[in-house]
Amino acid sequence: MLVEATVYAKDCPSRQLLDRIGDTWSVLIVALLADGPLRYTELAHRIPGISPKMLTQTLRALERDGLVTRTVYPVVPPRVDYALTSLGRSLLGLVGALQQWAEKHIADVVEARSAYDARG
Amino acid sequence: MLVEATVYAKDCPSRQLLDRIGDTWSVLIVALLADGPLRYTELAHRIPGISPKMLTQTLRALERDGLVTRTVYPVVPPRVDYALTSLGRSLLGLVGALQQWAEKHIADVVEARSAYDARG
DNA sequence: CAGTATCCGTACCGATACTG
DNA sequence: CAGTATCGGTACGGATACTG
């Protein structure tokens, strides 16, 4: 299969997409921005436990990938809005599919785990 | 302090699903098993660069989550088959959706990246 | 407010050698 | 064949202090 020549290579874009999707914070942020732009601290408050370092890092990565825009308003105090691009919005379907699968099957997974752990 | 009953809690099942999906090897293995069961070394050969450690570790995790079955045949030399469960097969739709998004939009992402890097 | 800078532990991961 | 065991690097992520 030719697929092997692509997905399995570390430098393949599709591989990097998987890494991005797999990144916890990225998916959460995209989901949070679904309803409209949010400011830095608004995001921080909605993602308990994220450090400023990771928030900035993730936002920069999303911006670099063209999924999110960063808009700086030259006011005091500073105001920076983050919003999904159309490319970013195109990811919402995928995120929704993920959520739906989770809602539908998570119970089975949890059950499978305890069964597995019970056996040792 | 309120405990978040959502995706944002580390111990939330949906969060762990994301971790699993995000895991490179997991998704690849599920995709490879789509066409039928494979043996340990068959998987190893189709995933260039994976170490026995990671292959075993990932397979065990998939088995624990009820996504994959591990069947040992008491023969010499040993034969072990890995196959998707129905729960595992239910993930194939998601994997397909991921592939489709990638095929459709990866070019945009790559372009966004070089534009971003060009600006600094 | 919206970040940067720094330090530091750890958990992951690859490589390798060995076994039933 | 199908793994297990062990070691070691490293990169990731958390906590914290500081800044324009």
GROMACS .gro file of C-alpha atoms (C1' of nucleotides) in nm:
model
  280
    1MET     CA    1   0.000   0.000   0.000
    2LEU     CA    2   0.117   0.346  -0.088
    3VAL     CA    3  -0.038   0.480   0.227
    4GLU     CA    4   0.257   0.344   0.415
    5ALA     CA    5   0.489   0.579   0.238
    6THR     CA    6   0.292   0.870   0.377
    7VAL     CA    7   0.123   0.838   0.711
    8TYR     CA    8   0.401   0.640   0.869
    9ALA     CA    9   0.671   0.891   0.792
   10LYS     CA   10   0.738   1.126   1.081
   11ASP     CA   11   0.762   1.428   0.855
   12CYS     CA   12   0.438   1.358   0.671
   13PRO     CA   13   0.173   1.629   0.707
   14SER     CA   14  -0.101   1.376   0.783
   15ARG     CA   15   0.107   1.248   1.069
   16GLN     CA   16   0.137   1.597   1.202
   17LEU     CA   17  -0.237   1.641   1.175
   18LEU     CA   18  -0.277   1.338   1.399
   19ASP     CA   19  -0.036   1.490   1.646
   20ARG     CA   20  -0.235   1.811   1.646
   21ILE     CA   21  -0.568   1.633   1.689
   22GLY     CA   22  -0.413   1.424   1.959
   23ASP     CA   23  -0.294   1.728   2.143
   24THR     CA   24  -0.543   1.773   2.421
   25TRP     CA   25  -0.532   2.149   2.439
   26SER     CA   26  -0.566   2.205   2.065
   27VAL     CA   27  -0.893   2.020   2.034
   28LEU     CA   28  -1.033   2.184   2.346
   29ILE     CA   29  -0.946   2.530   2.221
   30VAL     CA   30  -1.097   2.470   1.879
   31ALA     CA   31  -1.414   2.346   2.047
   32LEU     CA   32  -1.426   2.647   2.277
   33LEU     CA   33  -1.387   2.888   1.987
   34ALA     CA   34  -1.678   2.729   1.802
   35ASP     CA   35  -1.922   2.982   1.943
   36GLY     CA   36  -1.711   3.284   1.866
   37PRO     CA   37  -1.386   3.466   1.951
   38LEU     CA   38  -1.243   3.455   2.299
   39ARG     CA   39  -0.972   3.649   2.475
   40TYR     CA   40  -0.661   3.499   2.625
   41THR     CA   41  -0.786   3.497   2.983
   42GLU     CA   42  -1.131   3.382   2.879
   43LEU     CA   43  -0.970   3.075   2.733
   44ALA     CA   44  -0.753   3.033   3.039
   45HIS     CA   45  -1.056   3.039   3.265
   46ARG     CA   46  -1.244   2.782   3.058
   47ILE     CA   47  -0.954   2.540   3.057
   48PRO     CA   48  -0.881   2.476   3.423
   49GLY     CA   49  -0.528   2.360   3.482
   50ILE     CA   50  -0.366   2.496   3.167
   51SER     CA   51  -0.053   2.700   3.227
   52PRO     CA   52   0.011   3.028   3.048
   53LYS     CA   53   0.302   2.861   2.878
   54MET     CA   54   0.093   2.584   2.726
   55LEU     CA   55  -0.193   2.816   2.637
   56THR     CA   56   0.035   3.049   2.447
   57GLN     CA   57   0.225   2.763   2.288
   58THR     CA   58  -0.091   2.591   2.169
   59LEU     CA   59  -0.247   2.911   2.040
   60ARG     CA   60   0.069   2.988   1.845
   61ALA     CA   61   0.068   2.644   1.691
   62LEU     CA   62  -0.297   2.677   1.592
   63GLU     CA   63  -0.226   3.017   1.446
   64ARG     CA   64   0.070   2.885   1.253
   65ASP     CA   65  -0.143   2.608   1.107
   66GLY     CA   66  -0.399   2.861   0.988
   67LEU     CA   67  -0.669   2.728   1.218
   68VAL     CA   68  -0.693   3.031   1.444
   69THR     CA   69  -0.645   3.406   1.403
   70ARG     CA   70  -0.486   3.629   1.663
   71THR     CA   71  -0.613   3.985   1.669
   72VAL     CA   72  -0.438   4.246   1.880
   73TYR     CA   73  -0.626   4.564   1.969
   74PRO     CA   74  -0.391   4.853   2.045
   75VAL     CA   75  -0.566   4.955   2.364
   76VAL     CA   76  -0.478   4.978   2.730
   77PRO     CA   77  -0.512   4.736   2.890
   78PRO     CA   78  -0.421   4.505   2.602
   79ARG     CA   79  -0.692   4.306   2.431
   80VAL     CA   80  -0.622   4.003   2.213
   81ASP     CA   81  -0.893   3.800   2.048
   82TYR     CA   82  -0.859   3.447   1.920
   83ALA     CA   83  -1.101   3.319   1.660
   84LEU     CA   84  -1.137   3.024   1.428
   85THR     CA   85  -1.054   3.068   1.063
   86SER     CA   86  -1.273   2.897   0.804
   87LEU     CA   87  -1.011   2.624   0.801
   88GLY     CA   88  -1.045   2.596   1.175
   89ARG     CA   89  -1.422   2.582   1.148
   90SER     CA   90  -1.387   2.296   0.902
   91LEU     CA   91  -1.241   2.099   1.191
   92LEU     CA   92  -1.557   2.136   1.396
   93GLY     CA   93  -1.724   1.850   1.214
   94LEU     CA   94  -1.440   1.623   1.313
   95VAL     CA   95  -1.452   1.742   1.670
   96GLY     CA   96  -1.823   1.680   1.676
   97ALA     CA   97  -1.773   1.330   1.541
   98LEU     CA   98  -1.520   1.268   1.816
   99GLN     CA   99  -1.766   1.385   2.079
  100GLN     CA  100  -2.042   1.171   1.935
  101TRP     CA  101  -1.826   0.861   1.932
  102ALA     CA  102  -1.724   0.930   2.289
  103GLU     CA  103  -2.079   0.979   2.410
  104LYS     CA  104  -2.191   0.663   2.235
  105HIS     CA  105  -1.909   0.428   2.325
  106ILE     CA  106  -1.721   0.558   2.625
  107ALA     CA  107  -1.927   0.343   2.859
  108ASP     CA  108  -1.816   0.034   2.667
  109VAL     CA  109  -1.454   0.139   2.689
  110VAL     CA  110  -1.474   0.199   3.061
  111GLU     CA  111  -1.641  -0.136   3.110
  112ALA     CA  112  -1.379  -0.311   2.896
  113ARG     CA  113  -1.108  -0.155   3.107
  114SER     CA  114  -1.241  -0.270   3.439
  115ALA     CA  115  -1.299  -0.617   3.298
  116TYR     CA  116  -0.940  -0.624   3.172
  117ASP     CA  117  -0.802  -0.494   3.499
  118ALA     CA  118  -1.011  -0.740   3.697
  119ARG     CA  119  -0.851  -1.028   3.508
  120GLY     CA  120  -0.507  -0.881   3.552
  121MET     CA  121  -1.308   2.388   4.444
  122LEU     CA  122  -1.550   2.250   4.191
  123VAL     CA  123  -1.454   1.936   4.008
  124GLU     CA  124  -1.509   1.971   3.637
  125ALA     CA  125  -1.731   1.694   3.510
  126THR     CA  126  -1.625   1.764   3.155
  127VAL     CA  127  -1.354   1.701   2.907
  128TYR     CA  128  -1.124   1.930   3.093
  129ALA     CA  129  -1.068   1.697   3.385
  130LYS     CA  130  -0.765   1.476   3.344
  131ASP     CA  131  -0.947   1.169   3.467
  132CYS     CA  132  -1.244   1.216   3.239
  133PRO     CA  133  -1.301   0.927   2.997
  134SER     CA  134  -1.351   1.159   2.700
  135ARG     CA  135  -1.015   1.309   2.772
  136GLN     CA  136  -0.860   0.967   2.764
  137LEU     CA  137  -1.029   0.896   2.435
  138LEU     CA  138  -0.859   1.202   2.292
  139ASP     CA  139  -0.529   1.078   2.423
  140ARG     CA  140  -0.587   0.745   2.256
  141ILE     CA  141  -0.690   0.898   1.924
  142GLY     CA  142  -0.397   1.130   1.944
  143ASP     CA  143  -0.159   0.846   1.994
  144THR     CA  144   0.001   0.793   1.657
  145TRP     CA  145   0.046   0.420   1.681
  146SER     CA  146  -0.308   0.348   1.801
  147VAL     CA  147  -0.476   0.507   1.505
  148LEU     CA  148  -0.238   0.343   1.261
  149ILE     CA  149  -0.295   0.000   1.410
  150VAL     CA  150  -0.672   0.037   1.406
  151ALA     CA  151  -0.651   0.142   1.042
  152LEU     CA  152  -0.427  -0.153   0.956
  153LEU     CA  153  -0.663  -0.399   1.122
  154ALA     CA  154  -0.956  -0.269   0.920
  155ASP     CA  155  -0.908  -0.535   0.653
  156GLY     CA  156  -0.878  -0.826   0.894
  157PRO     CA  157  -0.664  -0.975   1.170
  158LEU     CA  158  -0.287  -0.945   1.164
  159ARG     CA  159  -0.008  -1.112   1.355
  160TYR     CA  160   0.244  -0.934   1.570
  161THR     CA  161   0.523  -0.932   1.315
  162GLU     CA  162   0.285  -0.847   1.032
  163LEU     CA  163   0.196  -0.533   1.219
  164ALA     CA  164   0.559  -0.465   1.295
  165HIS     CA  165   0.648  -0.485   0.927
  166ARG     CA  166   0.369  -0.252   0.821
  167ILE     CA  167   0.468   0.013   1.071
  168PRO     CA  168   0.826   0.100   0.987
  169GLY     CA  169   1.014   0.242   1.279
  170ILE     CA  170   0.800   0.108   1.562
  171SER     CA  171   0.990  -0.068   1.838
  172PRO     CA  172   0.868  -0.398   1.986
  173LYS     CA  173   0.817  -0.212   2.309
  174MET     CA  174   0.580   0.044   2.161
  175LEU     CA  175   0.399  -0.213   1.950
  176THR     CA  176   0.328  -0.432   2.250
  177GLN     CA  177   0.241  -0.138   2.469
  178THR     CA  178  -0.003   0.004   2.216
  179LEU     CA  179  -0.163  -0.332   2.146
  180ARG     CA  180  -0.212  -0.391   2.518
  181ALA     CA  181  -0.375  -0.052   2.558
  182LEU     CA  182  -0.608  -0.117   2.265
  183GLU     CA  183  -0.694  -0.456   2.409
  184ARG     CA  184  -0.760  -0.309   2.750
  185ASP     CA  185  -0.996  -0.054   2.597
  186GLY     CA  186  -1.189  -0.330   2.423
  187LEU     CA  187  -1.094  -0.211   2.077
  188VAL     CA  188  -0.879  -0.507   1.983
  189THR     CA  189  -0.876  -0.877   2.065
  190ARG     CA  190  -0.561  -1.077   2.120
  191THR     CA  191  -0.586  -1.442   2.024
  192VAL     CA  192  -0.308  -1.683   2.115
  193TYR     CA  193  -0.282  -2.011   1.927
  194PRO     CA  194  -0.104  -2.280   2.130
  195VAL     CA  195   0.126  -2.385   1.850
  196VAL     CA  196   0.498  -2.390   1.791
  197PRO     CA  197   0.620  -2.146   1.679
  198PRO     CA  198   0.377  -1.917   1.863
  199ARG     CA  199   0.100  -1.745   1.670
  200VAL     CA  200  -0.090  -1.445   1.800
  201ASP     CA  201  -0.359  -1.269   1.605
  202TYR     CA  202  -0.483  -0.919   1.667
  203ALA     CA  203  -0.824  -0.818   1.540
  204LEU     CA  204  -1.069  -0.533   1.580
  205THR     CA  205  -1.368  -0.584   1.804
  206SER     CA  206  -1.701  -0.439   1.697
  207LEU     CA  207  -1.618  -0.149   1.924
  208GLY     CA  208  -1.289  -0.112   1.742
  209ARG     CA  209  -1.464  -0.124   1.406
  210SER     CA  210  -1.693   0.154   1.521
  211LEU     CA  211  -1.383   0.372   1.529
  212LEU     CA  212  -1.316   0.320   1.159
  213GLY     CA  213  -1.565   0.587   1.064
  214LEU     CA  214  -1.378   0.836   1.274
  215VAL     CA  215  -1.047   0.732   1.128
  216GLY     CA  216  -1.191   0.770   0.780
  217ALA     CA  217  -1.318   1.117   0.866
  218LEU     CA  218  -0.970   1.208   0.986
  219GLN     CA  219  -0.816   1.089   0.662
  220GLN     CA  220  -1.071   1.278   0.457
  221TRP     CA  221  -1.012   1.601   0.644
  222ALA     CA  222  -0.640   1.558   0.600
  223GLU     CA  223  -0.663   1.493   0.227
  224LYS     CA  224  -0.893   1.792   0.181
  225HIS     CA  225  -0.716   2.050   0.396
  226ILE     CA  226  -0.358   1.949   0.455
  227ALA     CA  227  -0.241   2.163   0.165
  228ASP     CA  228  -0.397   2.468   0.331
  229VAL     CA  229  -0.226   2.389   0.657
  230VAL     CA  230   0.112   2.348   0.493
  231GLU     CA  231   0.064   2.675   0.307
  232ALA     CA  232  -0.042   2.854   0.626
  233ARG     CA  233   0.270   2.729   0.794
  234SER     CA  234   0.512   2.854   0.537
  235ALA     CA  235   0.332   3.188   0.527
  236TYR     CA  236   0.358   3.212   0.905
  237ASP     CA  237   0.723   3.111   0.907
  238ALA     CA  238   0.800   3.356   0.627
  239ARG     CA  239   0.668   3.642   0.838
  240GLY     CA  240   0.853   3.520   1.143
  241DC     C1'  241  -0.428   4.203   3.038
  242DA     C1'  242  -0.146   3.913   2.784
  243DG     C1'  243   0.187   3.728   2.776
  244DT     C1'  244   0.773   3.578   2.845
  245DA     C1'  245   1.147   3.360   3.075
  246DT     C1'  246   1.335   3.013   3.349
  247DC     C1'  247   1.395   2.612   3.605
  248DC     C1'  248   1.320   2.148   3.664
  249DG     C1'  249   1.107   1.684   3.720
  250DT     C1'  250   0.918   1.295   3.463
  251DA     C1'  251   0.733   1.035   3.151
  252DC     C1'  252   0.781   0.891   2.717
  253DC     C1'  253   1.027   0.664   2.365
  254DG     C1'  254   1.398   0.437   2.094
  255DA     C1'  255   1.754   0.102   2.099
  256DT     C1'  256   1.917  -0.310   2.243
  257DA     C1'  257   1.970  -0.757   2.458
  258DC     C1'  258   1.750  -1.141   2.613
  259DT     C1'  259   1.366  -1.542   2.668
  260DG     C1'  260   0.982  -1.910   2.645
  261DC     C1'  261   0.755  -1.604   1.667
  262DA     C1'  262   0.616  -1.301   2.008
  263DG     C1'  263   0.728  -1.094   2.305
  264DT     C1'  264   0.991  -0.899   2.803
  265DA     C1'  265   1.356  -0.632   3.051
  266DT     C1'  266   1.650  -0.265   3.101
  267DC     C1'  267   1.888   0.161   3.015
  268DG     C1'  268   1.936   0.615   2.886
  269DG     C1'  269   1.838   1.056   2.642
  270DT     C1'  270   1.516   1.424   2.560
  271DA     C1'  271   1.157   1.671   2.499
  272DC     C1'  272   0.744   1.788   2.698
  273DG     C1'  273   0.488   2.002   3.044
  274DG     C1'  274   0.397   2.221   3.524
  275DA     C1'  275   0.501   2.592   3.845
  276DT     C1'  276   0.651   3.023   3.922
  277DA     C1'  277   0.833   3.484   3.873
  278DC     C1'  278   0.855   3.863   3.597
  279DT     C1'  279   0.730   4.244   3.210
  280DG     C1'  280   0.529   4.588   2.853
   0.00000   0.00000   0.00000
